[in-house]
């Protein structure tokens, strides 16, 4: 798209880039025919399926007429420098995006009420037309010069009567921070209620200035949507009354049937709660009393009003480096933007420059401190040891004190108030030994129950993580399959077209593509790669077996040279069930962290592991056998070849790769 500024597309003068998306870019332009400033959304991909989606969006938006939907002035195509460009022309919105407005701070409740009513009216309108938006978020809401809201971007919308979907049933489209939890489970399709959940997330964001669920990777965010209650909004906006908070939390109910039935119903309930709170203040409630409303309200794990929520801090399985607590979502650097830009859903950690202190306040409010997994395991073991010690010592102590105390001469001691030599009158005492045994039994039973509870909790967490991983990987592979190869036949047309290395070190066999390296004093590693394709944002999956040698791995965004001084990113796995991620710069290795073990990896010679990578911009996420491992962020390389590694150790390396699949991220 470089170089379109200053060009003329049909009757439109393209002035400057104001927004970038995965499918199209948005420019500020000037309509020479009617002499007005406009926003021009220009398709930029060489992909027929995405072009059909772009044209479908143009037709859909042009067919809709509502005062709070972005209108379409014109659509069409034209040539610039011999290339055909498809475009959608819309009004230029001087107020930018709602996301940019929220970056300046949470909206006052009265402003949030007005904005919500306007967005809700547009959303209910498209629902009545049988259209599901599927991407309700703050960056898809435009503001005019007076701050009024307009819903935009129907790139992934669908009609309820569609016989053919843009993606197969079950694939999740949208931005992960806004997607309804039911869409990550089973084959549930987006509907009115899932759009309303996204609207509830947007309302939370408008009122608090942050999203309800944020974390360092999308799997954790998905898991939170599925299993974690949203945090009470008053933790981030102390002026929110219980009535307002109750409306917001109902909009974020996990079960679709418990949410509001329409967007306008949510908006009216919110505005009425805001009005009643304002009237209470007008009647003389002090600010301290107003803030005290929230202190009187407590929240349970599922339903408002019955306890305090506990934070769910998910950490990657065998993650590289020291785990960090989830970071709040923030936004790209501000610029002059028009919200007609489509912002692709983030697949990695949030931007770290927004709301850092807010995150630590979250831990303080919940009464939790971020810590490492090893620290928590140590505390659990110490607590268990203490319970066992008490279980043993209490019965012994009680038994000791229940026995008659002997004096120094071996005679029983005399109770005070009775003369020595006077006959003692026995008194009835409880059977302390039996009591102690009962207490010990109760303690043991409690311990067993606690263990059962802990196991059940761990099982639930593991199930949630597995569901989340499957959902994220399924979403990532919803794009076009750009290359699929069993790698078992050098004469396969797809294999020949990719132009894989073929030599004594890079061999095709009936079981896959072998990378062979002999033990040597000069080099221990061998890289075999394809030379004809350059990949940027992709989801990749390949099966690897280390038949012999120390390790194997996958290179992405690889830039080889004649001297084998390669550049790119390496996902390396050894035969002991360990992995690491590294960047290579001209043959110089820059590890992101040292080797880490993971139970997701199978160990031993000849054992297969499926290695999976999602590369989206600077975010690189790594998986093994459908289990999430870690995410790193680095923008040194944006595209390149695919390569495979073989590393010799005490014996020659022979690592075989098969069943390669590469998907373009949509």
XYZ file of C-alpha atoms in Angstrom:
666
model
C 0.000 0.000 0.000
C 3.018 2.282 0.193
C 2.819 5.192 -2.196
C -0.976 5.673 -2.422
C -0.791 9.023 -0.647
C -0.987 11.780 -3.191
C -2.534 9.484 -5.834
C -6.024 9.840 -7.295
C -8.393 6.869 -7.176
C -11.266 7.567 -9.545
C -12.650 10.918 -8.327
C -10.972 10.699 -4.907
C -7.688 12.322 -3.994
C -5.855 10.204 -1.415
C -4.199 12.461 1.144
C -2.870 10.511 4.126
C -3.077 7.143 5.871
C -5.202 7.345 9.014
C -5.788 3.699 9.922
C -4.397 0.233 9.192
C -6.183 -3.098 9.330
C -5.554 -6.688 8.377
C -7.753 -6.564 5.265
C -7.817 -2.866 4.338
C -6.258 0.484 5.126
C -8.138 3.741 5.627
C -7.099 7.068 4.175
C -8.268 10.595 4.572
C -9.297 11.668 1.098
C -11.018 14.410 -0.808
C -14.014 13.946 -3.080
C -13.213 16.131 -6.089
C -16.777 15.891 -7.449
C -18.637 17.270 -4.424
C -15.641 18.949 -2.725
C -15.710 17.333 0.703
C -13.328 15.420 2.943
C -14.045 11.706 3.132
C -12.619 8.490 4.562
C -11.595 5.905 1.955
C -11.231 2.265 2.954
C -8.975 0.554 0.388
C -8.622 -3.226 0.093
C -4.925 -4.197 0.196
C -4.661 -7.987 0.086
C -4.094 -10.362 -2.836
C -6.664 -12.843 -1.591
C -9.863 -13.685 -3.435
C -11.726 -14.878 -0.340
C -10.926 -11.681 1.568
C -11.850 -9.608 -1.470
C -15.256 -11.306 -1.528
C -15.598 -10.465 2.158
C -14.655 -6.829 1.467
C -17.194 -6.528 -1.363
C -19.804 -8.209 0.823
C -19.126 -5.660 3.580
C -19.549 -2.782 1.108
C -22.898 -4.107 -0.124
C -24.119 -4.855 3.395
C -23.238 -1.405 4.742
C -24.764 0.292 1.710
C -28.050 -1.564 2.294
C -28.406 -0.349 5.895
C -29.851 3.027 6.826
C -29.774 4.207 10.433
C -28.840 7.482 12.063
C -26.102 5.819 14.152
C -24.612 3.552 11.491
C -21.743 4.915 9.425
C -23.283 5.724 6.018
C -21.674 4.681 2.736
C -21.134 7.393 0.150
C -19.698 5.272 -2.625
C -18.084 1.940 -3.488
C -16.145 0.790 -6.500
C -12.753 0.049 -7.963
C -10.154 1.947 -9.942
C -6.617 1.671 -11.239
C -3.471 3.253 -9.879
C -0.169 2.525 -11.627
C -1.733 -0.381 -13.509
C -3.130 -2.071 -10.383
C -6.808 -2.399 -9.495
C -7.854 -1.099 -6.071
C -11.257 -1.719 -4.456
C -12.621 0.918 -2.099
C -15.454 2.026 0.202
C -16.044 5.758 0.740
C -17.512 6.988 4.055
C -17.823 10.271 5.944
C -14.671 11.520 7.616
C -15.372 11.395 11.363
C -13.537 14.192 13.120
C -13.974 12.676 16.573
C -11.927 9.557 15.768
C -12.739 6.294 17.542
C -14.423 5.562 20.847
C -11.268 3.648 21.757
C -9.194 6.826 21.386
C -11.738 8.695 23.520
C -11.541 6.078 26.297
C -7.749 6.361 26.263
C -8.219 9.878 27.598
C -10.049 8.447 30.606
C -13.321 6.682 31.524
C -16.488 8.326 30.267
C -18.644 10.197 32.788
C -21.742 8.119 33.476
C -23.987 10.592 31.673
C -21.774 10.458 28.573
C -21.617 6.662 28.786
C -25.439 6.621 28.913
C -25.758 8.719 25.761
C -23.113 6.740 23.883
C -24.612 3.402 24.898
C -28.088 4.470 23.760
C -26.760 5.471 20.342
C -24.746 2.278 19.840
C -27.613 0.139 21.133
C -30.083 1.727 18.734
C -27.841 0.897 15.778
C -27.184 -2.632 17.026
C -30.880 -3.396 17.561
C -31.560 -2.071 14.061
C -29.130 -4.457 12.360
C -30.421 -7.320 14.513
C -33.921 -6.602 13.215
C -32.492 -6.862 9.698
C -31.209 -10.341 10.545
C -27.531 -9.278 10.791
C -25.089 -10.275 13.532
C -22.157 -7.849 13.810
C -19.671 -10.212 15.568
C -17.062 -7.499 16.194
C -18.542 -4.975 18.613
C -15.604 -3.125 20.192
C -14.499 0.426 20.944
C -12.328 0.739 17.833
C -15.360 -0.031 15.646
C -17.350 2.914 16.997
C -16.746 6.309 15.338
C -17.379 9.731 16.833
C -18.409 12.837 14.971
C -17.313 16.345 15.917
C -20.028 16.513 18.607
C -19.112 13.160 20.139
C -22.091 11.204 18.805
C -21.466 7.489 18.145
C -21.702 5.568 14.875
C -21.312 1.804 14.581
C -18.997 0.712 11.760
C -17.021 -2.181 10.273
C -19.143 -5.081 9.079
C -16.202 -7.045 7.709
C -17.052 -10.235 9.620
C -20.785 -9.685 10.065
C -23.130 -12.445 8.975
C -26.833 -12.693 8.255
C -28.911 -15.148 10.241
C -30.211 -16.645 6.982
C -26.755 -17.292 5.505
C -26.556 -20.854 4.202
C -22.825 -20.496 3.652
C -20.736 -18.869 6.343
C -17.505 -16.992 5.861
C -15.862 -19.666 7.979
C -16.891 -23.166 8.980
C -19.256 -23.532 11.884
C -17.401 -23.439 15.197
C -14.601 -21.110 14.185
C -14.531 -18.008 16.348
C -14.255 -14.629 14.681
C -13.891 -11.342 16.517
C -11.546 -9.730 19.007
C -10.790 -12.098 21.878
C -11.251 -9.498 24.650
C -14.878 -8.958 23.518
C -16.013 -12.437 22.407
C -18.820 -14.147 24.333
C -17.773 -17.252 26.316
C -20.255 -19.605 24.635
C -18.554 -19.082 21.265
C -15.413 -20.783 22.574
C -17.312 -23.943 23.503
C -18.881 -26.501 21.216
C -20.245 -25.452 17.827
C -22.168 -22.416 19.045
C -22.658 -19.739 16.415
C -22.684 -16.002 16.952
C -26.165 -14.596 17.558
C -27.919 -11.620 19.108
C -26.956 -12.609 22.663
C -23.259 -12.938 21.784
C -23.344 -9.428 20.280
C -24.961 -8.219 23.521
C -22.116 -9.743 25.561
C -19.638 -7.769 23.447
C -21.725 -4.664 24.100
C -21.509 -5.415 27.837
C -17.718 -5.561 27.564
C -17.775 -2.223 25.751
C -19.958 -0.719 28.495
C -17.526 -1.962 31.164
C -14.701 -0.357 29.164
C -16.513 2.980 28.846
C -17.248 3.187 32.578
C -13.914 1.930 33.954
C -11.443 2.812 31.219
C -10.274 -0.805 30.948
C -11.470 -4.187 29.747
C -12.870 -6.753 32.203
C -10.480 -9.523 31.125
C -6.889 -8.925 30.080
C -3.814 -11.128 30.240
C -0.420 -11.662 28.664
C -1.758 -14.157 26.105
C -5.100 -14.864 24.415
C -5.515 -18.309 25.998
C -5.669 -16.769 29.448
C -8.225 -14.221 28.220
C -10.406 -16.971 26.715
C -10.209 -18.965 29.946
C -11.306 -15.906 31.926
C -14.296 -15.361 29.635
C -15.311 -18.992 30.148
C -14.721 -19.497 33.865
C -13.907 -16.277 35.737
C -16.489 -13.747 36.962
C -15.852 -10.192 35.791
C -14.297 -7.886 38.382
C -16.728 -5.471 40.066
C -16.522 -2.165 38.161
C -16.265 -0.157 41.396
C -12.738 -1.509 41.845
C -11.704 0.776 38.986
C -14.395 3.472 39.201
C -15.221 4.209 42.836
C -18.195 6.415 41.932
C -20.157 3.502 40.433
C -23.204 2.714 42.558
C -24.459 -0.832 43.229
C -27.419 -0.262 40.891
C -25.141 0.754 38.001
C -22.766 -2.085 38.766
C -25.575 -4.640 38.762
C -26.592 -3.598 35.239
C -23.034 -3.887 33.922
C -22.526 -7.317 35.469
C -25.822 -8.595 34.057
C -24.578 -7.560 30.629
C -21.545 -9.823 31.212
C -23.421 -12.930 32.364
C -21.782 -16.186 31.220
C -25.144 -17.751 30.375
C -26.718 -16.018 27.355
C -30.274 -16.341 28.656
C -29.384 -14.305 31.777
C -28.281 -11.264 29.759
C -30.593 -8.510 28.592
C -32.745 -9.464 25.628
C -31.825 -6.446 23.498
C -29.221 -3.723 23.326
C -31.791 -1.023 24.065
C -32.970 -2.906 27.166
C -29.386 -2.872 28.458
C -29.028 0.817 27.617
C -32.269 1.828 29.338
C -31.491 -0.204 32.464
C -28.053 1.436 32.652
C -29.384 4.969 32.113
C -32.113 4.481 34.725
C -29.543 3.248 37.253
C -27.349 6.263 36.498
C -30.318 8.606 36.914
C -31.377 7.079 40.234
C -27.826 7.371 41.550
C -27.691 11.011 40.462
C -30.996 11.717 42.221
C -29.635 10.149 45.399
C -26.706 12.539 45.275
C -29.028 15.454 44.606
C -31.046 14.551 47.703
C -27.969 15.139 49.835
C -25.859 11.991 49.801
C -22.264 12.981 50.365
C -19.456 11.826 48.152
C -18.173 9.652 50.990
C -21.568 7.975 51.321
C -21.771 7.545 47.567
C -18.412 5.809 47.454
C -19.449 3.798 50.497
C -22.222 2.184 48.467
C -19.675 0.065 46.711
C -17.998 -0.921 49.967
C -21.300 -2.307 51.198
C -21.631 -4.530 48.133
C -19.719 -7.788 47.908
C -19.554 -10.250 45.067
C -19.324 -13.977 44.781
C -17.556 -15.968 42.110
C -20.694 -16.126 40.032
C -23.483 -13.854 41.209
C -23.416 -10.259 42.524
C -24.062 -9.866 46.175
C -22.552 -12.870 47.958
C -18.801 -12.673 48.468
C -15.526 -11.405 47.044
C -14.080 -12.657 43.770
C -10.628 -14.098 43.689
C -8.314 -13.245 40.816
C -7.512 -15.986 38.347
C -3.882 -15.496 37.347
C -3.109 -18.008 34.614
C 0.479 -18.813 33.854
C 1.726 -20.672 30.830
C 2.661 -24.326 31.170
C 6.423 -24.429 31.333
C 6.619 -20.781 30.382
C 9.943 -19.213 29.494
C 11.414 -16.817 32.001
C 9.762 -15.416 35.105
C 5.982 -15.328 34.701
C 4.436 -11.890 34.941
C 0.913 -11.031 36.053
C -1.668 -10.220 33.389
C -1.248 -6.761 31.903
C -4.217 -4.509 31.262
C -5.116 -3.928 27.678
C -3.989 -0.665 26.187
C -3.981 0.797 22.763
C -1.582 1.668 19.953
C 0.149 5.065 20.006
C -2.329 7.836 19.283
C -2.495 9.265 15.837
C -4.958 10.929 13.592
C -7.231 8.021 12.891
C -10.652 7.335 11.526
C -12.422 4.394 13.107
C -13.351 3.002 9.747
C -9.970 1.330 10.120
C -10.218 -2.338 10.944
C -7.968 -3.297 13.837
C -7.099 -7.009 13.742
C -7.624 -8.943 16.953
C -4.439 -9.092 19.048
C -2.987 -12.593 19.493
C -0.237 -11.697 21.931
C 0.336 -9.673 25.051
C -1.332 -6.247 25.391
C 0.604 -3.093 24.848
C 2.493 -2.361 28.055
C 2.363 1.429 27.990
C -1.199 1.939 29.236
C -2.551 1.434 32.720
C 0.467 -0.316 34.274
C -0.319 0.986 37.758
C -3.934 -0.060 37.376
C -2.836 -3.687 37.207
C -1.111 -3.571 40.576
C -4.085 -1.849 42.132
C -6.111 -4.823 40.939
C -3.953 -7.154 43.004
C -4.256 -4.887 46.034
C -8.046 -4.786 45.759
C -8.303 -8.534 45.552
C -5.842 -9.038 48.373
C -3.498 -11.119 46.223
C 0.125 -10.670 45.325
C 1.619 -11.902 42.096
C 4.061 -14.725 42.642
C 5.769 -17.556 40.904
C 4.375 -21.048 40.547
C 7.269 -22.440 42.602
C 6.416 -20.067 45.477
C 2.814 -21.243 45.486
C 3.887 -24.882 45.417
C 6.224 -24.223 48.355
C 3.450 -22.603 50.364
C 1.102 -25.516 49.597
C 3.667 -28.096 50.705
C 4.442 -26.140 53.880
C 0.733 -25.840 54.688
C 0.196 -29.555 54.113
C 3.121 -30.398 56.400
C 1.689 -28.138 59.106
C -1.713 -29.859 58.850
C -0.084 -33.284 59.200
C 1.993 -32.099 62.182
C -1.101 -30.785 63.920
C -2.975 -33.996 63.157
C -0.252 -35.962 64.973
C 0.562 -33.588 67.808
C -2.962 -32.641 68.941
C -4.013 -36.201 69.877
C -0.721 -36.759 71.737
C -1.046 -33.505 73.637
C -4.632 -34.168 74.577
C -3.806 -37.706 75.650
C -0.976 -36.391 77.798
C -3.067 -33.781 79.553
C -5.929 -36.235 80.091
C -3.673 -38.620 82.116
C -3.263 -38.202 85.930
C -0.201 -36.045 86.631
C 2.347 -37.846 88.829
C 4.314 -36.022 91.549
C 8.011 -36.430 92.142
C 7.365 -39.325 94.516
C 5.141 -41.150 92.110
C 1.954 -40.329 94.048
C -1.009 -38.517 92.593
C -1.025 -34.769 93.224
C -3.645 -33.369 95.621
C -6.183 -30.875 94.396
C -6.076 -27.496 96.075
C -8.652 -26.900 98.816
C -8.448 -30.492 100.097
C -6.375 -31.710 103.075
C -3.583 -34.100 102.440
C -4.604 -37.597 103.226
C -8.323 -36.906 102.748
C -9.999 -39.380 100.423
C -10.639 -38.006 96.978
C -14.105 -38.047 95.507
C -13.942 -39.052 91.857
C -15.532 -36.609 89.384
C -16.960 -37.467 86.017
C -14.704 -36.267 83.197
C -15.142 -36.605 79.433
C -13.145 -39.225 77.575
C -10.422 -36.900 76.328
C -8.630 -39.640 74.411
C -11.767 -40.393 72.432
C -12.266 -36.671 71.844
C -8.745 -36.329 70.552
C -9.214 -39.290 68.259
C -12.446 -37.781 66.963
C -10.680 -34.500 66.350
C -7.870 -36.273 64.550
C -10.382 -38.163 62.411
C -12.200 -34.926 61.592
C -8.891 -33.292 60.718
C -7.961 -36.176 58.432
C -11.361 -36.094 56.763
C -11.047 -32.333 56.262
C -7.612 -32.877 54.803
C -8.943 -35.501 52.376
C -11.810 -33.190 51.420
C -9.373 -30.308 50.888
C -7.246 -32.539 48.681
C -10.327 -33.541 46.667
C -11.264 -29.874 46.301
C -7.755 -28.977 45.184
C -7.708 -31.804 42.646
C -11.133 -30.773 41.344
C -9.983 -27.172 41.040
C -6.826 -28.183 39.206
C -8.863 -30.411 36.895
C -11.288 -27.572 36.144
C -8.413 -25.205 35.419
C -6.757 -27.754 33.133
C -10.049 -28.319 31.312
C -10.532 -24.567 30.903
C -6.986 -24.196 29.584
C -7.512 -27.050 27.134
C -10.773 -25.522 25.909
C -9.142 -22.127 25.588
C -6.149 -23.516 23.687
C -8.412 -25.383 21.291
C -10.510 -22.269 20.724
C -7.522 -20.026 20.053
C -5.872 -22.522 17.724
C -9.176 -23.143 15.935
C -9.592 -19.394 15.437
C -6.026 -18.998 14.171
C -6.486 -21.793 11.641
C -9.789 -20.397 10.397
C -7.887 -18.518 7.707
C -6.942 -19.813 4.277
C -4.742 -22.906 4.165
C -1.861 -21.596 2.081
C 0.421 -24.630 2.158
C -0.121 -28.249 3.158
C 2.537 -30.918 2.628
C 3.127 -34.395 4.038
C 6.836 -33.880 3.173
C 7.126 -37.523 2.183
C 7.578 -37.162 -1.567
C 10.163 -34.922 -3.220
C 8.248 -35.132 -6.504
C 4.993 -33.880 -5.044
C 4.041 -30.707 -7.006
C 3.547 -28.638 -3.842
C 6.902 -29.822 -2.498
C 8.678 -28.961 -5.728
C 6.991 -25.572 -5.860
C 8.200 -24.747 -2.332
C 11.764 -25.565 -3.436
C 13.004 -27.339 -0.312
C 16.725 -27.933 0.165
C 17.848 -31.314 -1.231
C 21.303 -32.575 -0.346
C 23.077 -35.135 1.781
C 21.848 -33.210 4.797
C 18.285 -32.545 3.639
C 16.570 -35.741 2.458
C 13.027 -36.797 1.610
C 11.940 -40.227 2.815
C 8.749 -42.199 3.090
C 8.294 -40.988 6.670
C 9.064 -37.309 6.059
C 11.759 -34.721 5.464
C 15.030 -35.622 7.245
C 17.539 -33.085 8.543
C 20.848 -34.885 9.067
C 23.998 -33.557 10.710
C 27.086 -35.572 11.664
C 29.011 -34.962 14.864
C 31.682 -32.416 13.937
C 34.258 -30.142 15.538
C 33.220 -27.245 13.280
C 29.406 -27.315 13.338
C 26.668 -29.200 15.183
C 23.567 -27.665 13.566
C 21.990 -28.047 10.159
C 19.116 -25.962 8.746
C 17.020 -27.168 5.795
C 14.465 -24.735 4.397
C 12.146 -23.891 1.542
C 13.191 -21.017 -0.683
C 10.143 -19.960 -2.707
C 7.678 -18.691 -0.096
C 7.884 -15.837 2.367
C 5.425 -15.959 5.255
C 4.514 -13.185 7.691
C 1.398 -13.623 9.838
C 0.600 -17.334 9.922
C -0.439 -20.302 12.018
C 1.924 -23.240 11.460
C 1.758 -26.875 12.527
C 4.288 -29.654 11.837
C 5.093 -33.061 13.330
C 8.693 -33.660 14.435
C 10.553 -36.830 15.498
C 14.103 -36.764 16.850
C 15.408 -40.140 15.675
C 18.873 -39.296 16.952
C 20.863 -36.266 18.006
C 20.246 -33.548 20.564
C 17.407 -31.401 19.242
C 15.253 -30.257 16.364
C 13.022 -27.287 15.742
C 11.177 -24.948 13.422
C 12.442 -21.663 12.011
C 9.933 -19.001 10.990
C 10.612 -15.719 9.210
C 13.922 -17.238 8.219
C 16.470 -15.314 6.152
C 19.241 -17.737 5.168
C 22.471 -16.743 3.426
C 25.285 -18.479 1.566
C 27.381 -18.859 4.714
C 24.589 -20.412 6.831
C 24.519 -17.285 8.993
C 20.743 -17.248 9.189
C 18.354 -14.744 10.722
C 14.873 -15.454 12.074
C 13.041 -17.099 14.998
C 13.666 -20.652 16.232
C 11.297 -22.899 18.214
C 13.684 -25.627 19.424
C 12.792 -28.877 21.221
C 15.177 -31.520 22.554
C 14.736 -35.241 23.238
C 14.326 -34.636 26.985
C 10.980 -32.818 26.723
C 12.406 -29.307 26.915
C 12.009 -26.306 24.637
C 13.352 -22.832 24.103
C 12.728 -19.841 21.817
C 15.561 -17.844 20.240
C 16.192 -15.183 17.643
C 19.087 -15.466 15.201
C 20.711 -12.374 13.752
C 23.170 -13.241 11.010
C 24.003 -16.530 12.715
C 24.342 -14.921 16.164
C 21.925 -16.494 18.598
C 19.862 -14.304 20.924
C 17.859 -16.589 23.275
C 14.706 -15.177 24.808
C 15.298 -17.529 27.765
C 17.086 -20.757 28.623
C 15.665 -24.264 28.241
C 12.374 -24.977 30.004
C 10.664 -28.322 30.618
C 7.033 -28.919 29.743
C 4.814 -31.955 30.403
C 3.191 -31.194 27.054
C 6.297 -32.461 25.254
C 6.965 -36.172 24.740
C 10.564 -37.188 25.463
C 12.740 -39.954 24.039
C 14.110 -40.943 20.652
C 11.630 -41.483 17.843
C 8.699 -39.943 19.716
C 6.511 -37.537 17.722
C 5.687 -34.014 18.894
C 3.452 -31.618 17.008
C 4.956 -28.128 17.084
C 2.594 -25.201 16.527
C 3.251 -21.482 16.113
C 0.970 -18.469 15.751
C 2.913 -15.493 14.376
C 0.937 -12.261 14.241
C 2.938 -9.058 13.931
C 5.407 -8.862 16.788
C 3.525 -11.473 18.842
C 4.811 -15.049 18.524
C 2.915 -17.761 20.423
C 4.197 -21.326 20.729
C 2.335 -24.590 21.368
C 3.183 -28.279 21.570
C 0.644 -31.039 21.045
C -2.202 -28.501 21.355
C -0.910 -27.160 24.691
C 0.088 -23.516 25.039
C 3.713 -22.950 26.061
C 4.591 -19.272 25.872
C 4.402 -16.021 23.929
C 7.273 -13.691 23.079
C 7.132 -10.259 21.509
C 9.749 -9.115 18.997
C 9.534 -7.070 15.813
C 12.983 -7.707 14.343
C 11.641 -9.851 11.477
C 8.213 -9.594 9.877
C 8.401 -12.321 7.217
C 10.649 -14.995 5.729
C 10.991 -18.676 4.852
C 10.156 -21.787 6.869
C 13.069 -23.977 7.959
C 13.802 -27.074 10.049
C 16.690 -27.758 12.423
C 18.782 -30.801 13.262
C 21.395 -30.609 16.044
C 23.974 -33.306 16.731
C 24.969 -34.163 20.264
C 26.865 -37.242 21.371
C 25.665 -38.883 18.155
C 24.687 -37.759 14.667
C 21.446 -35.826 14.255
C 18.569 -37.276 12.245
C 15.351 -35.321 12.751
C 12.327 -36.002 10.562
C 9.461 -33.573 9.822
C 6.036 -34.385 8.347
C 2.456 -33.129 7.967
C 3.257 -29.440 7.552
C 0.266 -27.070 7.458
C 0.407 -23.281 7.173
C -2.626 -20.988 7.487
C -2.791 -17.297 6.681
C -4.209 -15.313 9.576
C -7.455 -13.693 8.439
